[in-house]
Amino acid sequence: MTRDPLRYVPHVLVTSVGYVVFAYAALPDLLTARLDIGLSSFGLLMSAPLLAFVVVQRPASRWVGRHTTTRVLFAGGLAHLALGLSVDLSASFPVVLALRGLWGLTGGLLLTVGATHISRLSEGANATRQQGVYGGLLTMGGMLGFLLAPTLVREYGWLALHAPGTLLSVPAIAVAGLHLSDRRTAPTETTTARGGVVLHPVVVLASVCYVAIIGSYITLSTFVTAYFADLGVVARLNVVVLASATAGRIVGGETSWRIALSDRRLIAGSTAAAALGFGAMAATGSSAALVVLPFVVMLAVSVPFGAVYNLAAGATDAEGTAIATIVAAGNVAALVLPPVTGTIRETTGSYGGAFLVLGALNAVAAVATYYTIRRKT
């Protein structure tokens, strides 16, 4: 494994981003009480950064087409550091919502540019491997948020909640700052128009798959604490669920690299398993199954993360625009699904309807990917 520190700048930054995105998800009861909101508003609060993730994709694709990803990560990292530390400054729901959305512009920028950075420094199966590790560290950051958030708020107050995760970005910002003149992450000449990238069949396929896996991941991460509370489970299983996501993304990347499994086959198999898992969660009445299945589906939707990114990046010679496209598509779904899930839960008293929606999305992704595999053979 190379010791080039520039290769790991996005990995460190995305860990910090994951922490800030999901720290609130560990505190549904405390946060709804503090802000005097219900579960629907809580879902909206979790979705606020994701709207910004979508909005920032157009400028992100333009910036990585003009500048080195190292420079963009450096500037975005500084903005992330400043805005991440500001999130806990208010107890007003509208203000917190606005701050979360503003921070989301930097979080979405770092997510997309980081993946583009990896695609410029890695190729082939190794790129899928690195994208898988990258995605795993995003969820590991969320897992750290789940682990630390309750203790931080209880012992030190709300102002201490996001600071540890945000400060994780400092070493990566420093390394990027020392490599601003490095041209290895510069954009290459592209012959493909933006419209040709967005509507490229492989990019469209990757977008459909990313909608399914990231929508499922965000929704499960947002409501896992409340879900287990409804089941009467008081153990910290929310952390274990995110650990499953972390392991799944890393294992998916390693599997592709070690046994030369194609990105499409990895995606098709994983999303099919997720669809079956969500269907079982909606249909079963077994308490044991309802406790175990979230781990299964989180693992299933996490395994193809790196493969989806690599599939999109390799479709054209404009990898930055391709990755921005799938991130925008996926985060539109991730923006909508948490509030919808909260509304379904409040209206019906269960999460069954939401599980059916997530299962259907993964089934569409599996069928579409399998169809393209059959067309190629």
GROMACS .gro file of C-alpha atoms in nm:
model
  377
    1MET     CA    1   0.000   0.000   0.000
    2THR     CA    2   0.138   0.340  -0.099
    3ARG     CA    3   0.247   0.584   0.167
    4ASP     CA    4   0.163   0.886  -0.047
    5PRO     CA    5  -0.039   1.101   0.199
    6LEU     CA    6  -0.223   1.283  -0.080
    7ARG     CA    7  -0.411   0.961  -0.162
    8TYR     CA    8  -0.573   0.956   0.181
    9VAL     CA    9  -0.685   1.318   0.208
   10PRO     CA   10  -1.041   1.234   0.091
   11HIS     CA   11  -1.060   0.934   0.326
   12VAL     CA   12  -0.995   1.151   0.632
   13LEU     CA   13  -1.225   1.429   0.515
   14VAL     CA   14  -1.514   1.192   0.444
   15THR     CA   15  -1.482   1.042   0.794
   16SER     CA   16  -1.531   1.391   0.934
   17VAL     CA   17  -1.825   1.451   0.699
   18GLY     CA   18  -1.990   1.126   0.811
   19TYR     CA   19  -1.964   1.230   1.175
   20VAL     CA   20  -2.134   1.565   1.116
   21VAL     CA   21  -2.408   1.415   0.900
   22PHE     CA   22  -2.511   1.150   1.153
   23ALA     CA   23  -2.428   1.279   1.502
   24TYR     CA   24  -2.785   1.405   1.544
   25ALA     CA   25  -2.930   1.067   1.444
   26ALA     CA   26  -2.812   0.918   1.774
   27LEU     CA   27  -3.024   1.165   1.973
   28PRO     CA   28  -3.383   1.159   1.838
   29ASP     CA   29  -3.549   1.195   2.179
   30LEU     CA   30  -3.311   1.459   2.313
   31LEU     CA   31  -3.313   1.656   1.990
   32THR     CA   32  -3.690   1.653   1.940
   33ALA     CA   33  -3.732   1.770   2.301
   34ARG     CA   34  -3.465   2.040   2.270
   35LEU     CA   35  -3.607   2.182   1.947
   36ASP     CA   36  -3.974   2.103   2.028
   37ILE     CA   37  -4.031   1.909   1.705
   38GLY     CA   38  -4.183   1.577   1.595
   39LEU     CA   39  -4.039   1.286   1.399
   40SER     CA   40  -4.130   1.439   1.062
   41SER     CA   41  -3.934   1.753   1.146
   42PHE     CA   42  -3.653   1.537   1.280
   43GLY     CA   43  -3.640   1.362   0.943
   44LEU     CA   44  -3.635   1.702   0.773
   45LEU     CA   45  -3.346   1.809   0.994
   46MET     CA   46  -3.151   1.500   0.893
   47SER     CA   47  -3.235   1.566   0.527
   48ALA     CA   48  -3.133   1.934   0.524
   49PRO     CA   49  -2.768   1.867   0.437
   50LEU     CA   50  -2.877   1.630   0.162
   51LEU     CA   51  -3.064   1.906  -0.022
   52ALA     CA   52  -2.741   2.103  -0.013
   53PHE     CA   53  -2.556   1.793  -0.134
   54VAL     CA   54  -2.777   1.803  -0.445
   55VAL     CA   55  -2.747   2.179  -0.499
   56VAL     CA   56  -2.367   2.178  -0.482
   57GLN     CA   57  -2.316   1.904  -0.741
   58ARG     CA   58  -2.335   2.135  -1.044
   59PRO     CA   59  -2.062   2.372  -0.921
   60ALA     CA   60  -1.863   2.075  -0.790
   61SER     CA   61  -1.849   1.914  -1.135
   62ARG     CA   62  -1.748   2.248  -1.286
   63TRP     CA   63  -1.473   2.311  -1.031
   64VAL     CA   64  -1.313   1.968  -1.068
   65GLY     CA   65  -1.317   2.023  -1.444
   66ARG     CA   66  -1.108   2.338  -1.400
   67HIS     CA   67  -0.890   2.278  -1.094
   68THR     CA   68  -0.701   1.997  -0.925
   69THR     CA   69  -0.913   1.805  -0.678
   70THR     CA   70  -0.643   1.878  -0.420
   71ARG     CA   71  -0.715   2.251  -0.437
   72VAL     CA   72  -1.091   2.201  -0.421
   73LEU     CA   73  -1.058   1.966  -0.122
   74PHE     CA   74  -0.838   2.218   0.057
   75ALA     CA   75  -1.086   2.504   0.013
   76GLY     CA   76  -1.385   2.281   0.088
   77GLY     CA   77  -1.213   2.141   0.395
   78LEU     CA   78  -1.161   2.487   0.541
   79ALA     CA   79  -1.528   2.572   0.485
   80HIS     CA   80  -1.633   2.240   0.640
   81LEU     CA   81  -1.421   2.310   0.946
   82ALA     CA   82  -1.572   2.655   1.002
   83LEU     CA   83  -1.934   2.560   0.934
   84GLY     CA   84  -1.922   2.226   1.118
   85LEU     CA   85  -1.825   2.405   1.437
   86SER     CA   86  -2.120   2.644   1.400
   87VAL     CA   87  -2.399   2.384   1.389
   88ASP     CA   88  -2.445   2.361   1.767
   89LEU     CA   89  -2.464   2.736   1.832
   90SER     CA   90  -2.845   2.757   1.837
   91ALA     CA   91  -3.143   2.578   1.996
   92SER     CA   92  -3.390   2.720   1.743
   93PHE     CA   93  -3.520   2.467   1.491
   94PRO     CA   94  -3.525   2.710   1.192
   95VAL     CA   95  -3.170   2.826   1.269
   96VAL     CA   96  -3.037   2.473   1.317
   97LEU     CA   97  -3.209   2.367   0.996
   98ALA     CA   98  -3.046   2.655   0.807
   99LEU     CA   99  -2.702   2.585   0.954
  100ARG     CA  100  -2.730   2.216   0.867
  101GLY     CA  101  -2.822   2.308   0.512
  102LEU     CA  102  -2.536   2.556   0.480
  103TRP     CA  103  -2.286   2.304   0.611
  104GLY     CA  104  -2.428   2.050   0.366
  105LEU     CA  105  -2.288   2.253   0.076
  106THR     CA  106  -1.937   2.179   0.200
  107GLY     CA  107  -2.017   1.820   0.295
  108GLY     CA  108  -2.161   1.745  -0.049
  109LEU     CA  109  -1.866   1.912  -0.217
  110LEU     CA  110  -1.614   1.706  -0.020
  111LEU     CA  111  -1.802   1.381  -0.086
  112THR     CA  112  -1.806   1.424  -0.463
  113VAL     CA  113  -1.463   1.580  -0.504
  114GLY     CA  114  -1.310   1.317  -0.276
  115ALA     CA  115  -1.445   1.036  -0.494
  116THR     CA  116  -1.318   1.217  -0.805
  117HIS     CA  117  -0.978   1.258  -0.637
  118ILE     CA  118  -0.961   0.881  -0.583
  119SER     CA  119  -1.057   0.808  -0.945
  120ARG     CA  120  -0.773   1.032  -1.064
  121LEU     CA  121  -0.514   0.853  -0.852
  122SER     CA  122  -0.638   0.491  -0.887
  123GLU     CA  123  -0.749   0.267  -1.173
  124GLY     CA  124  -0.955  -0.046  -1.234
  125ALA     CA  125  -1.025  -0.287  -0.949
  126ASN     CA  126  -0.798  -0.087  -0.720
  127ALA     CA  127  -1.022   0.216  -0.778
  128THR     CA  128  -1.327   0.011  -0.674
  129ARG     CA  129  -1.135  -0.102  -0.368
  130GLN     CA  130  -1.039   0.252  -0.270
  131GLN     CA  131  -1.392   0.381  -0.332
  132GLY     CA  132  -1.521   0.105  -0.105
  133VAL     CA  133  -1.281   0.204   0.173
  134TYR     CA  134  -1.379   0.567   0.114
  135GLY     CA  135  -1.746   0.483   0.157
  136GLY     CA  136  -1.667   0.269   0.461
  137LEU     CA  137  -1.496   0.562   0.629
  138LEU     CA  138  -1.801   0.779   0.564
  139THR     CA  139  -2.010   0.534   0.763
  140MET     CA  140  -1.737   0.493   1.022
  141GLY     CA  141  -1.760   0.867   1.083
  142GLY     CA  142  -2.133   0.823   1.135
  143MET     CA  143  -2.065   0.534   1.371
  144LEU     CA  144  -1.831   0.756   1.576
  145GLY     CA  145  -2.110   1.011   1.594
  146PHE     CA  146  -2.350   0.747   1.724
  147LEU     CA  147  -2.096   0.633   1.981
  148LEU     CA  148  -1.985   0.971   2.109
  149ALA     CA  149  -2.292   1.193   2.075
  150PRO     CA  150  -2.489   1.082   2.384
  151THR     CA  151  -2.186   1.106   2.613
  152LEU     CA  152  -2.070   1.438   2.471
  153VAL     CA  153  -2.410   1.601   2.514
  154ARG     CA  154  -2.463   1.454   2.860
  155GLU     CA  155  -2.118   1.541   2.996
  156TYR     CA  156  -2.027   1.861   2.813
  157GLY     CA  157  -2.345   2.003   2.662
  158TRP     CA  158  -2.461   2.059   2.306
  159LEU     CA  159  -2.167   2.280   2.208
  160ALA     CA  160  -1.935   1.978   2.231
  161LEU     CA  161  -2.141   1.759   1.997
  162HIS     CA  162  -1.992   1.825   1.652
  163ALA     CA  163  -1.649   1.960   1.746
  164PRO     CA  164  -1.461   1.625   1.773
  165GLY     CA  165  -1.580   1.501   1.436
  166THR     CA  166  -1.525   1.833   1.263
  167LEU     CA  167  -1.170   1.861   1.395
  168LEU     CA  168  -1.088   1.523   1.239
  169SER     CA  169  -1.054   1.711   0.911
  170VAL     CA  170  -0.756   1.922   1.022
  171PRO     CA  171  -0.476   1.675   0.924
  172ALA     CA  172  -0.628   1.624   0.577
  173ILE     CA  173  -0.662   1.998   0.522
  174ALA     CA  174  -0.297   2.041   0.620
  175VAL     CA  175  -0.179   1.769   0.378
  176ALA     CA  176  -0.385   1.916   0.094
  177GLY     CA  177  -0.241   2.259   0.170
  178LEU     CA  178   0.111   2.121   0.135
  179HIS     CA  179   0.031   1.971  -0.208
  180LEU     CA  180  -0.153   2.258  -0.376
  181SER     CA  181   0.096   2.262  -0.663
  182ASP     CA  182   0.072   1.884  -0.726
  183ARG     CA  183  -0.069   1.822  -1.076
  184ARG     CA  184  -0.149   1.451  -1.041
  185THR     CA  185  -0.509   1.534  -0.954
  186ALA     CA  186  -0.555   1.781  -1.239
  187PRO     CA  187  -0.847   1.728  -1.481
  188THR     CA  188  -0.781   1.560  -1.814
  189GLU     CA  189  -0.904   1.686  -2.148
  190THR     CA  190  -1.261   1.572  -2.204
  191THR     CA  191  -1.442   1.527  -2.535
  192THR     CA  192  -1.781   1.453  -2.379
  193ALA     CA  193  -2.037   1.731  -2.332
  194ARG     CA  194  -2.201   1.759  -1.991
  195GLY     CA  195  -2.537   1.645  -2.130
  196GLY     CA  196  -2.370   1.341  -2.279
  197VAL     CA  197  -2.232   1.246  -1.938
  198VAL     CA  198  -2.557   1.296  -1.745
  199LEU     CA  199  -2.759   1.093  -1.997
  200HIS     CA  200  -2.495   0.829  -2.065
  201PRO     CA  201  -2.663   0.488  -2.016
  202VAL     CA  202  -2.402   0.366  -1.769
  203VAL     CA  203  -2.424   0.687  -1.565
  204VAL     CA  204  -2.804   0.656  -1.563
  205LEU     CA  205  -2.773   0.296  -1.442
  206ALA     CA  206  -2.527   0.398  -1.170
  207SER     CA  207  -2.764   0.676  -1.065
  208VAL     CA  208  -3.057   0.434  -1.031
  209CYS     CA  209  -2.842   0.205  -0.818
  210TYR     CA  210  -2.712   0.490  -0.605
  211VAL     CA  211  -3.068   0.612  -0.543
  212ALA     CA  212  -3.149   0.268  -0.402
  213ILE     CA  213  -2.842   0.214  -0.185
  214ILE     CA  214  -2.788   0.564  -0.050
  215GLY     CA  215  -3.161   0.620   0.005
  216SER     CA  216  -3.175   0.298   0.204
  217TYR     CA  217  -2.858   0.378   0.397
  218ILE     CA  218  -2.964   0.731   0.493
  219THR     CA  219  -3.314   0.623   0.597
  220LEU     CA  220  -3.190   0.333   0.808
  221SER     CA  221  -2.922   0.549   0.969
  222THR     CA  222  -3.171   0.824   1.051
  223PHE     CA  223  -3.435   0.605   1.213
  224VAL     CA  224  -3.239   0.309   1.348
  225THR     CA  225  -3.232   0.447   1.705
  226ALA     CA  226  -3.607   0.516   1.710
  227TYR     CA  227  -3.673   0.184   1.534
  228PHE     CA  228  -3.499  -0.021   1.802
  229ALA     CA  229  -3.664   0.188   2.074
  230ASP     CA  230  -4.003   0.089   1.929
  231LEU     CA  231  -3.898  -0.275   1.962
  232GLY     CA  232  -3.800  -0.220   2.325
  233VAL     CA  233  -3.431  -0.277   2.253
  234VAL     CA  234  -3.213  -0.057   2.470
  235ALA     CA  235  -2.870  -0.188   2.362
  236ARG     CA  236  -2.652   0.030   2.138
  237LEU     CA  237  -2.747  -0.166   1.827
  238ASN     CA  238  -2.754   0.153   1.621
  239VAL     CA  239  -2.375   0.154   1.640
  240VAL     CA  240  -2.359  -0.209   1.530
  241VAL     CA  241  -2.583  -0.131   1.231
  242LEU     CA  242  -2.344   0.143   1.117
  243ALA     CA  243  -2.053  -0.092   1.179
  244SER     CA  244  -2.226  -0.331   0.937
  245ALA     CA  245  -2.237  -0.052   0.679
  246THR     CA  246  -1.870   0.026   0.730
  247ALA     CA  247  -1.771  -0.338   0.696
  248GLY     CA  248  -1.999  -0.385   0.394
  249ARG     CA  249  -1.845  -0.102   0.195
  250ILE     CA  250  -1.491  -0.210   0.268
  251VAL     CA  251  -1.565  -0.578   0.203
  252GLY     CA  252  -1.738  -0.488  -0.124
  253GLY     CA  253  -1.431  -0.303  -0.247
  254GLU     CA  254  -1.196  -0.579  -0.133
  255THR     CA  255  -1.411  -0.847  -0.297
  256SER     CA  256  -1.403  -0.671  -0.632
  257TRP     CA  257  -1.027  -0.625  -0.607
  258ARG     CA  258  -0.931  -0.972  -0.486
  259ILE     CA  259  -1.153  -1.198  -0.696
  260ALA     CA  260  -1.201  -0.972  -0.999
  261LEU     CA  261  -1.579  -0.961  -0.957
  262SER     CA  262  -1.728  -0.710  -1.199
  263ASP     CA  263  -1.889  -0.396  -1.062
  264ARG     CA  264  -2.224  -0.483  -1.220
  265ARG     CA  265  -2.242  -0.833  -1.074
  266LEU     CA  266  -2.154  -0.701  -0.730
  267ILE     CA  267  -2.426  -0.436  -0.759
  268ALA     CA  268  -2.692  -0.674  -0.891
  269GLY     CA  269  -2.638  -0.936  -0.623
  270SER     CA  270  -2.624  -0.690  -0.335
  271THR     CA  271  -2.932  -0.489  -0.431
  272ALA     CA  272  -3.130  -0.809  -0.487
  273ALA     CA  273  -3.038  -0.922  -0.135
  274ALA     CA  274  -3.140  -0.583   0.002
  275ALA     CA  275  -3.477  -0.598  -0.174
  276LEU     CA  276  -3.548  -0.938  -0.020
  277GLY     CA  277  -3.438  -0.815   0.322
  278PHE     CA  278  -3.662  -0.510   0.318
  279GLY     CA  279  -3.954  -0.723   0.201
  280ALA     CA  280  -3.897  -0.958   0.493
  281MET     CA  281  -3.884  -0.664   0.737
  282ALA     CA  282  -4.221  -0.543   0.612
  283ALA     CA  283  -4.382  -0.887   0.621
  284THR     CA  284  -4.244  -1.062   0.928
  285GLY     CA  285  -4.401  -1.056   1.271
  286SER     CA  286  -4.101  -1.211   1.442
  287SER     CA  287  -3.935  -0.984   1.695
  288ALA     CA  288  -3.605  -1.166   1.653
  289ALA     CA  289  -3.616  -1.119   1.276
  290LEU     CA  290  -3.698  -0.749   1.314
  291VAL     CA  291  -3.385  -0.709   1.527
  292VAL     CA  292  -3.156  -0.908   1.296
  293LEU     CA  293  -3.277  -0.792   0.953
  294PRO     CA  294  -3.159  -0.428   0.979
  295PHE     CA  295  -2.803  -0.557   1.000
  296VAL     CA  296  -2.857  -0.774   0.692
  297VAL     CA  297  -3.005  -0.501   0.475
  298MET     CA  298  -2.751  -0.241   0.588
  299LEU     CA  299  -2.474  -0.479   0.489
  300ALA     CA  300  -2.641  -0.550   0.154
  301VAL     CA  301  -2.688  -0.185   0.054
  302SER     CA  302  -2.333  -0.102   0.163
  303VAL     CA  303  -2.140  -0.368  -0.029
  304PRO     CA  304  -2.186  -0.210  -0.378
  305PHE     CA  305  -2.096   0.149  -0.277
  306GLY     CA  306  -1.747   0.150  -0.431
  307ALA     CA  307  -1.865  -0.043  -0.737
  308VAL     CA  308  -2.133   0.216  -0.814
  309TYR     CA  309  -1.884   0.503  -0.788
  310ASN     CA  310  -1.630   0.321  -1.006
  311LEU     CA  311  -1.895   0.224  -1.260
  312ALA     CA  312  -1.992   0.589  -1.303
  313ALA     CA  313  -1.634   0.720  -1.305
  314GLY     CA  314  -1.529   0.480  -1.580
  315ALA     CA  315  -1.826   0.547  -1.807
  316THR     CA  316  -1.682   0.860  -1.974
  317ASP     CA  317  -1.371   1.076  -1.967
  318ALA     CA  318  -1.550   1.330  -1.745
  319GLU     CA  319  -1.536   1.138  -1.418
  320GLY     CA  320  -1.610   1.442  -1.200
  321THR     CA  321  -1.938   1.517  -1.377
  322ALA     CA  322  -2.039   1.149  -1.371
  323ILE     CA  323  -1.981   1.119  -0.997
  324ALA     CA  324  -2.158   1.449  -0.931
  325THR     CA  325  -2.456   1.318  -1.129
  326ILE     CA  326  -2.499   1.001  -0.926
  327VAL     CA  327  -2.445   1.184  -0.596
  328ALA     CA  328  -2.712   1.439  -0.690
  329ALA     CA  329  -2.958   1.167  -0.791
  330GLY     CA  330  -2.896   0.961  -0.480
  331ASN     CA  331  -2.927   1.252  -0.245
  332VAL     CA  332  -3.257   1.363  -0.396
  333ALA     CA  333  -3.389   1.025  -0.281
  334ALA     CA  334  -3.209   1.054   0.051
  335LEU     CA  335  -3.362   1.399   0.094
  336VAL     CA  336  -3.716   1.274   0.042
  337LEU     CA  337  -3.712   0.935   0.213
  338PRO     CA  338  -3.643   1.030   0.580
  339PRO     CA  339  -3.937   1.275   0.608
  340VAL     CA  340  -4.159   1.028   0.423
  341THR     CA  341  -4.051   0.752   0.660
  342GLY     CA  342  -4.123   0.971   0.962
  343THR     CA  343  -4.468   1.051   0.825
  344ILE     CA  344  -4.541   0.683   0.756
  345ARG     CA  345  -4.435   0.594   1.109
  346GLU     CA  346  -4.650   0.867   1.266
  347THR     CA  347  -4.951   0.783   1.047
  348THR     CA  348  -4.947   0.402   1.056
  349GLY     CA  349  -4.759   0.332   1.377
  350SER     CA  350  -4.498   0.117   1.200
  351TYR     CA  351  -4.215   0.134   0.947
  352GLY     CA  352  -4.360  -0.140   0.722
  353GLY     CA  353  -4.467   0.092   0.442
  354ALA     CA  354  -4.124   0.255   0.431
  355PHE     CA  355  -3.955  -0.084   0.412
  356LEU     CA  356  -4.169  -0.173   0.110
  357VAL     CA  357  -4.063   0.148  -0.066
  358LEU     CA  358  -3.695   0.080   0.002
  359GLY     CA  359  -3.733  -0.280  -0.110
  360ALA     CA  360  -3.890  -0.170  -0.437
  361LEU     CA  361  -3.606   0.075  -0.507
  362ASN     CA  362  -3.347  -0.197  -0.457
  363ALA     CA  363  -3.543  -0.442  -0.670
  364VAL     CA  364  -3.547  -0.192  -0.958
  365ALA     CA  365  -3.170  -0.144  -0.923
  366ALA     CA  366  -3.108  -0.519  -0.921
  367VAL     CA  367  -3.327  -0.587  -1.225
  368ALA     CA  368  -3.181  -0.296  -1.424
  369THR     CA  369  -2.824  -0.402  -1.352
  370TYR     CA  370  -2.893  -0.768  -1.428
  371TYR     CA  371  -3.054  -0.664  -1.757
  372THR     CA  372  -2.738  -0.477  -1.864
  373ILE     CA  373  -2.526  -0.779  -1.770
  374ARG     CA  374  -2.741  -1.000  -1.991
  375ARG     CA  375  -2.720  -0.746  -2.274
  376LYS     CA  376  -2.340  -0.751  -2.258
  377THR     CA  377  -2.314  -1.133  -2.269
   0.00000   0.00000   0.00000
